[in-house]
PDB file of C-alpha atoms and ligand atoms in Angstrom:
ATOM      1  CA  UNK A   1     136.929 170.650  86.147  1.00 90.00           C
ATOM      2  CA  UNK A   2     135.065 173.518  87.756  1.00 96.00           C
ATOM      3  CA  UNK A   3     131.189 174.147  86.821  1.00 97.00           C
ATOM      4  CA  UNK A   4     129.137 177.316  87.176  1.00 97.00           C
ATOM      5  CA  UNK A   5     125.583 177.010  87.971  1.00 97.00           C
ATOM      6  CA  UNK A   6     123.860 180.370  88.064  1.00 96.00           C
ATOM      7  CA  UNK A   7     126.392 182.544  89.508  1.00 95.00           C
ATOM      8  CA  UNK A   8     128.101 180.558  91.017  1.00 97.00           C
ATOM      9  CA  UNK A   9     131.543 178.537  90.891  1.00 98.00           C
ATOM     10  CA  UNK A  10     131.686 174.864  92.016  1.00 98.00           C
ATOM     11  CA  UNK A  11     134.531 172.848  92.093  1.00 98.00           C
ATOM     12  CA  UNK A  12     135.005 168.761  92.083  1.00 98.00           C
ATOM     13  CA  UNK A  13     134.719 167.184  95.321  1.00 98.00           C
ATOM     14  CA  UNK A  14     133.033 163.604  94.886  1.00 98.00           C
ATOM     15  CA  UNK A  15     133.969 161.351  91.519  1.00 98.00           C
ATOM     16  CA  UNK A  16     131.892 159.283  90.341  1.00 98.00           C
ATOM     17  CA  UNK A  17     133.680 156.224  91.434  1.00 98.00           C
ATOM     18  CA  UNK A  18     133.846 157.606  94.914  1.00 98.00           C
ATOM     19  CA  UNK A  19     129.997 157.852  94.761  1.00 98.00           C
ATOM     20  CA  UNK A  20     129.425 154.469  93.204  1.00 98.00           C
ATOM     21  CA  UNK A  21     132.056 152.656  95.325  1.00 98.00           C
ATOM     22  CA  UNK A  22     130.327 153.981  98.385  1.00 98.00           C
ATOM     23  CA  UNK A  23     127.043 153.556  97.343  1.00 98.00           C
ATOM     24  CA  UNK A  24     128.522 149.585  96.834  1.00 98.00           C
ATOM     25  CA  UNK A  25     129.309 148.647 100.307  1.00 98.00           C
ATOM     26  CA  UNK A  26     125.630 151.151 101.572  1.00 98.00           C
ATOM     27  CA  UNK A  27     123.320 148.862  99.933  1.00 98.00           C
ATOM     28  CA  UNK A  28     125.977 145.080 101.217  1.00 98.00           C
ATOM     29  CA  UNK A  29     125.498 146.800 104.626  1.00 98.00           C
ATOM     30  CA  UNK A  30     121.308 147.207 104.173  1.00 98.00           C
ATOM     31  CA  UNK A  31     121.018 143.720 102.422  1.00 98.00           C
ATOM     32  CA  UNK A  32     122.888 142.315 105.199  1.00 98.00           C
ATOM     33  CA  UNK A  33     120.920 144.137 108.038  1.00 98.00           C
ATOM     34  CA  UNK A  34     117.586 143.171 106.952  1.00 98.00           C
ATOM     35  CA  UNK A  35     117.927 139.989 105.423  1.00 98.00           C
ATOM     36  CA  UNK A  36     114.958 137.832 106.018  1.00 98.00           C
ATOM     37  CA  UNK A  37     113.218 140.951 105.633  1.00 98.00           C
ATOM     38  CA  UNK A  38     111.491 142.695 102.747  1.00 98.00           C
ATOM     39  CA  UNK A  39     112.117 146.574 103.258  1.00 98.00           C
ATOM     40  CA  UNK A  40     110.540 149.641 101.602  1.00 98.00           C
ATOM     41  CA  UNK A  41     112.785 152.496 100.391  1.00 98.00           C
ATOM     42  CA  UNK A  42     110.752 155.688 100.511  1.00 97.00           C
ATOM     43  CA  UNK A  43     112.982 158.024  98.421  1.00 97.00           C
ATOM     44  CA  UNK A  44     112.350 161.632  98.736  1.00 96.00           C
ATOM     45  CA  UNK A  45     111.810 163.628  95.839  1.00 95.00           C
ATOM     46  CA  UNK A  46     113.762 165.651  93.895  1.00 95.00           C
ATOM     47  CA  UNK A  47     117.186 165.473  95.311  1.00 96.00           C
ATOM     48  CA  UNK A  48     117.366 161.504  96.078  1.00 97.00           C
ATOM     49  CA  UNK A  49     116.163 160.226  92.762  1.00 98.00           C
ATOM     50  CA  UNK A  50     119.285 159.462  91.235  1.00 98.00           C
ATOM     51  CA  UNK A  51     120.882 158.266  94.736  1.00 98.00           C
ATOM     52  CA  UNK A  52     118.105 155.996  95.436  1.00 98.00           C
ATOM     53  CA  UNK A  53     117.956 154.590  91.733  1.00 98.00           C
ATOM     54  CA  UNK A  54     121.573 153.893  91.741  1.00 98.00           C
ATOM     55  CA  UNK A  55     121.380 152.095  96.016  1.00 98.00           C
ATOM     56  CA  UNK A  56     118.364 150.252  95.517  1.00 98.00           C
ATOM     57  CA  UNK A  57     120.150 148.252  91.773  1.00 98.00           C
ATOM     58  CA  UNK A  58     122.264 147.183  94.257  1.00 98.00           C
ATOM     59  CA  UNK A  59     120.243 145.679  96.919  1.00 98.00           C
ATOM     60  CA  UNK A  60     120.416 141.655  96.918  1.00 98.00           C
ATOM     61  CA  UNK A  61     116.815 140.992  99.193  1.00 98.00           C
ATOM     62  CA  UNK A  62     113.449 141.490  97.995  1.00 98.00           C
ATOM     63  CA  UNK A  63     112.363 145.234  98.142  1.00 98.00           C
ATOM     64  CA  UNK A  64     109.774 147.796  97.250  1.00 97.00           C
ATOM     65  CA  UNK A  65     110.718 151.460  96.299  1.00 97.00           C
ATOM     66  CA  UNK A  66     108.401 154.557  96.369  1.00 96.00           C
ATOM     67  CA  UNK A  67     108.948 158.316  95.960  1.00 95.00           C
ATOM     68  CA  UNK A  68     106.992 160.836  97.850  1.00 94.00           C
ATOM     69  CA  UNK A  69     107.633 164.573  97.669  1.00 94.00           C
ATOM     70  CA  UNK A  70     107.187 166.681 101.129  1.00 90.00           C
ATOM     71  CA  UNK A  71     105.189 169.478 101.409  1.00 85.00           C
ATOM     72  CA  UNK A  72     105.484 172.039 104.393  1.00 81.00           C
ATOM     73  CA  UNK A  73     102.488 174.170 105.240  1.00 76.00           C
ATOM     74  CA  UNK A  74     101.380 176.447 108.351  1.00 74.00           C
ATOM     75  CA  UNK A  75      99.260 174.489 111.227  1.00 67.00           C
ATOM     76  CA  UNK A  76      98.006 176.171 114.305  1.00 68.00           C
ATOM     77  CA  UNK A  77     100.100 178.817 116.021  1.00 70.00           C
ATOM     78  CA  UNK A  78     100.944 175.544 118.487  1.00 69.00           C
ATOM     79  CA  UNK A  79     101.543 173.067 115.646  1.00 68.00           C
ATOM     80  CA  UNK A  80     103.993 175.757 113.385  1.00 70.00           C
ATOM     81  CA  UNK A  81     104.895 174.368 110.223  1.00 74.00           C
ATOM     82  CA  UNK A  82     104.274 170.856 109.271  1.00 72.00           C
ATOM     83  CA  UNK A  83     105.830 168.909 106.809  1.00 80.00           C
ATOM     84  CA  UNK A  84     103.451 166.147 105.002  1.00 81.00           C
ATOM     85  CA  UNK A  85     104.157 163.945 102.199  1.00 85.00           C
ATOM     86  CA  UNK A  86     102.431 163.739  98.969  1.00 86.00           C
ATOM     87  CA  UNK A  87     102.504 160.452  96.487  1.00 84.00           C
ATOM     88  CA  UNK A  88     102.641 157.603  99.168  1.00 87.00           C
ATOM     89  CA  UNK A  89     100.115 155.248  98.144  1.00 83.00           C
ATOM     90  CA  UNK A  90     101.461 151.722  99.946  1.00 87.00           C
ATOM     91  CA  UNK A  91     100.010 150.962 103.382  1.00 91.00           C
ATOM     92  CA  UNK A  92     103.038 151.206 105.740  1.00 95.00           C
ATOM     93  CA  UNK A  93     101.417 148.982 109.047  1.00 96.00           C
ATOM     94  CA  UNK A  94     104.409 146.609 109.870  1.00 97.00           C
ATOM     95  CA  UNK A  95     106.384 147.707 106.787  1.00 98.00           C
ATOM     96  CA  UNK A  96     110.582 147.882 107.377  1.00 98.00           C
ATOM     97  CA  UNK A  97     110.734 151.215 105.807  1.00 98.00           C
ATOM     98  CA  UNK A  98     114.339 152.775 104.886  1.00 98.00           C
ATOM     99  CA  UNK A  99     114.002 156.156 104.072  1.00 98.00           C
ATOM    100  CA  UNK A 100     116.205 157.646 101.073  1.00 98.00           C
ATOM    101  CA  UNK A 101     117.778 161.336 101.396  1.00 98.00           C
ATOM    102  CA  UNK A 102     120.311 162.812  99.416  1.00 97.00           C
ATOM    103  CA  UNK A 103     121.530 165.234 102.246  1.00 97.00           C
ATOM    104  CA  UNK A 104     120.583 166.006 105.881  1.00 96.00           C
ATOM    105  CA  UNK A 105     121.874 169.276 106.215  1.00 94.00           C
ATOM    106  CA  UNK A 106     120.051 170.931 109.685  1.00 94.00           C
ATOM    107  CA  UNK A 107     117.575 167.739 110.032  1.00 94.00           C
ATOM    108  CA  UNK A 108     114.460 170.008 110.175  1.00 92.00           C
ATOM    109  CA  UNK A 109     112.705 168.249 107.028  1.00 92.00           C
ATOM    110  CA  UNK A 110     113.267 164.533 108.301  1.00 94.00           C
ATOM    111  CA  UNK A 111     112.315 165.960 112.151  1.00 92.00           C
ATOM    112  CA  UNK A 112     109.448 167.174 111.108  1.00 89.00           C
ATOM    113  CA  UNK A 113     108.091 164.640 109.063  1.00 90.00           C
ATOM    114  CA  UNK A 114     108.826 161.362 110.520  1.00 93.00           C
ATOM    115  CA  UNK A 115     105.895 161.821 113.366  1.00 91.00           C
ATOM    116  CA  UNK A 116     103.601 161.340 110.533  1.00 89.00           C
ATOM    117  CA  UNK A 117     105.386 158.362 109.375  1.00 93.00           C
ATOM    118  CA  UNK A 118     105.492 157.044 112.655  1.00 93.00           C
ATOM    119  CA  UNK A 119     101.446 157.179 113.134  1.00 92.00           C
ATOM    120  CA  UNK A 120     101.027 154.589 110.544  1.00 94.00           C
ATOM    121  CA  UNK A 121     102.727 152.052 112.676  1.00 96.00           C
ATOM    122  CA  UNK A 122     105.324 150.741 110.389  1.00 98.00           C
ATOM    123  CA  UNK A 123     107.658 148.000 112.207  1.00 98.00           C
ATOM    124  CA  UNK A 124     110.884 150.157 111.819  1.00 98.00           C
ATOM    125  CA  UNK A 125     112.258 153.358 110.284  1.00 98.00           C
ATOM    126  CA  UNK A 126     115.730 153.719 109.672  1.00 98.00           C
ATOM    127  CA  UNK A 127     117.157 157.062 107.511  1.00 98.00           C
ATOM    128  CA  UNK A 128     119.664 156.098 104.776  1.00 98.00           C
ATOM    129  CA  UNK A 129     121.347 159.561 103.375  1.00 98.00           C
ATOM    130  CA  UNK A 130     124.323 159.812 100.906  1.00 98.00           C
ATOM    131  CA  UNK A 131     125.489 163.418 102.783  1.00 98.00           C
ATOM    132  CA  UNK A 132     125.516 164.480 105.678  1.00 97.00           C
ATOM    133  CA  UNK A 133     126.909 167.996 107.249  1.00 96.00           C
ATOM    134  CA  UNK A 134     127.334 166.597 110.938  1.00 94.00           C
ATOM    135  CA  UNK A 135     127.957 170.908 111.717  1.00 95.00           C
ATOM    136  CA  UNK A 136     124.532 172.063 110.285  1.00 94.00           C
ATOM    137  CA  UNK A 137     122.774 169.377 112.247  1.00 93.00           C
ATOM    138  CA  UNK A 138     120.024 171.311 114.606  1.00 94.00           C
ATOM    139  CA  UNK A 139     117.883 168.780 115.284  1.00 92.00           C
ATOM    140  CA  UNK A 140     117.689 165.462 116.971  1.00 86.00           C
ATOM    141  CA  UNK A 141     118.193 163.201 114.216  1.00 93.00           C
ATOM    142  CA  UNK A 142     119.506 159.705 114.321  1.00 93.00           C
ATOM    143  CA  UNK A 143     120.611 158.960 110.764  1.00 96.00           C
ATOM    144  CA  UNK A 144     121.309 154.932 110.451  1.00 97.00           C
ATOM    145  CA  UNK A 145     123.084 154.937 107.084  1.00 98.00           C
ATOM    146  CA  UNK A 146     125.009 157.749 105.761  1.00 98.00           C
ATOM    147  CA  UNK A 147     127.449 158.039 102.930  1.00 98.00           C
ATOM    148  CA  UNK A 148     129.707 160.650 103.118  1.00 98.00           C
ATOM    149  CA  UNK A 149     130.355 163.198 106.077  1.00 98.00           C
ATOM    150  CA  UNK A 150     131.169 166.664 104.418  1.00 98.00           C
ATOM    151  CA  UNK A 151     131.788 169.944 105.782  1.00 97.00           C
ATOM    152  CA  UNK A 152     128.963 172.469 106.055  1.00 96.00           C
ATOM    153  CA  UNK A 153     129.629 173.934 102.396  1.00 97.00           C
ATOM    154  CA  UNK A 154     127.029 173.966  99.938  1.00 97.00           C
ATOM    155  CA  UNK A 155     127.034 171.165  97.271  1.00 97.00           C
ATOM    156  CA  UNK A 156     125.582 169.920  94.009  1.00 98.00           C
ATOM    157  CA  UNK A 157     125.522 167.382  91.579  1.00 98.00           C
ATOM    158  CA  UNK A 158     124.307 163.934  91.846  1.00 98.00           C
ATOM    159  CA  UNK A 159     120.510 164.785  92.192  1.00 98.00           C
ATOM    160  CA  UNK A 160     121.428 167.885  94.099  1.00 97.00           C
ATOM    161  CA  UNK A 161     120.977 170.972  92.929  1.00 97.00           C
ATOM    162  CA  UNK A 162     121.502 174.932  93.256  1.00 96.00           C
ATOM    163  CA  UNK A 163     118.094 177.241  92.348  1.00 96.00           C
ATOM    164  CA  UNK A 164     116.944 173.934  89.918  1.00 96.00           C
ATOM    165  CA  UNK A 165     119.938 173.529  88.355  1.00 97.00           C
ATOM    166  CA  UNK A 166     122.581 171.296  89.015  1.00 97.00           C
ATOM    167  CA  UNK A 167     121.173 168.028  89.186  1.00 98.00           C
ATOM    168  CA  UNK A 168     122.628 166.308  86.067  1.00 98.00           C
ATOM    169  CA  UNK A 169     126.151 165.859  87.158  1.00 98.00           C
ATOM    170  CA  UNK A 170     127.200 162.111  87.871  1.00 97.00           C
ATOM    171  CA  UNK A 171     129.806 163.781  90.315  1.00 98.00           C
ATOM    172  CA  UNK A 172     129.049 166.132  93.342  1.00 98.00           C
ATOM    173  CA  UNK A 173     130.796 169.663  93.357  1.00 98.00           C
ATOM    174  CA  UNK A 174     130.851 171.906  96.329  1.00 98.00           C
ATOM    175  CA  UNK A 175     131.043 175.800  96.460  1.00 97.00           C
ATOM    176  CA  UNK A 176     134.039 177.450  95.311  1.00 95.00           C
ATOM    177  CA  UNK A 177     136.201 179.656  98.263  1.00 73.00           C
TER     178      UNK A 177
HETATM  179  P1  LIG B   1     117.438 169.984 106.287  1.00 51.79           P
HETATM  180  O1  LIG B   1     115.973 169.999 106.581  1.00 51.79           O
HETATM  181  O2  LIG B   1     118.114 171.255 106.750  1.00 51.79           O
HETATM  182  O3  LIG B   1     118.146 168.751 106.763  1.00 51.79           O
HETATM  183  O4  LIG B   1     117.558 170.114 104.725  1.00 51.79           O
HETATM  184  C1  LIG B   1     117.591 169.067 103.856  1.00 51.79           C
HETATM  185  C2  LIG B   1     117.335 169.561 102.441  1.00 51.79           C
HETATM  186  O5  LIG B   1     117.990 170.806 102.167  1.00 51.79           O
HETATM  187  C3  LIG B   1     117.922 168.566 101.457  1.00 51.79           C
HETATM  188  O6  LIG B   1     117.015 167.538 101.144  1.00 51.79           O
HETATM  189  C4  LIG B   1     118.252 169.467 100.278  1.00 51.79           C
HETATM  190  O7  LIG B   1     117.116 169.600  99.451  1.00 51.79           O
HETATM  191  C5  LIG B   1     118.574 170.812 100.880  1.00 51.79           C
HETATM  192  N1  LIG B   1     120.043 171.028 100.997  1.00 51.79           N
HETATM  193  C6  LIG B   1     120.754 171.161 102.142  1.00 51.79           C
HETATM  194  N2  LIG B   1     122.064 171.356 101.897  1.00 51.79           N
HETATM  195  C7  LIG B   1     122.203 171.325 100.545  1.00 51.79           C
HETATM  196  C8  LIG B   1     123.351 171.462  99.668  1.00 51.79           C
HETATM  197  O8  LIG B   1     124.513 171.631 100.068  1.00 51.79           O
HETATM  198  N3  LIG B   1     123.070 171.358  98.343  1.00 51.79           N
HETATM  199  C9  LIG B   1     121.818 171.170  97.838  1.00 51.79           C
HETATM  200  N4  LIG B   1     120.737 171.049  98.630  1.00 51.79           N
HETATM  201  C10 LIG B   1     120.924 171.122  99.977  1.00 51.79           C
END
């Protein structure tokens, strides 16, 4: 059934079985890879807080979670705009850290804001992300776990929303033609 949100039209694209299937065989696939391990999800707020809730129930090894939201302000004229984190209180030295996105769209955000990840010295970062628009990527971005490849139309649902709105659907709709 279609949905308006604002002004605009969306139709279905993703079920909810779809999405929860997927998610499923994600999190088999990350319990597998770092068993032996104990990982830390890093979930970015809004958009991946129903995503990340519904991966990490589903994770069979001993894990941490922990939402930060990014923040992008203006550095120098060299360093442009810089994207930092706000809410991360766990020391990440030597810390298997999977970070949780609910779409890489150009890759700017994650770009941006891994260096300062990096600079704590975890042991590994890998990106988990339920969508991914392979056509809007910009940037250099190796994405490690991803659960859908869509075409570069917008989307919501499923955390993601339009303007605010949106987020509440268990299904994800995309933009109607
Ligand atoms: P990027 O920096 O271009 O990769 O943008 C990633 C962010 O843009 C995501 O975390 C979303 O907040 C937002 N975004 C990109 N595409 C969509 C979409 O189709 N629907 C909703 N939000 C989107």
């Amino acid at each position: 059934m279609k949905v308006t949100v604002h002004d605009k039209t969306f139709v279905p694209y993703l079920s909810s079985i779809e999405i929860q299937d997927r998610i499923a065989i994600l999190a088999k696939q990350i319990s597998q890879d770092y068993e032996g391990k104990q990982p830390l999800f890093i979930g970015i707020l809004n958009g991946s807080f129903i995503f990340a809730a519904d991966l990490f129930k589903q994770i069979s090894i001993p894990s941490s979670i922990s939402f930060i939201k990014l923040v992008s302000y203006k550095g120098t004229s060299s360093t442009g705009t810089v994207i930092t984190s706000i809410g991360l209180e766990e020391n990440l030295t030597d810390k298997d850290i999977i970070i949780v996105e609910d779409i890489v769209d150009t890759g700017k955000t994650l770009t941006e804001f891994l260096p300062s990840l990096s600079k704590q010295n975890p042991a590994s970062i890998k990106i988990c992300t339920l969508l991914q628009k392979p056509e809007a990527l910009q940037y250099p971005l190796d994405v490690d776990y991803v659960g859908f490849s869509i075409p570069n139309k917008f989307v919501v649902g499923y955390g993601l929303d339009y303007d605010g709105l949106g987020r509440n659907y268990s299904e994800i709709f995309q933009i109607g033609e």
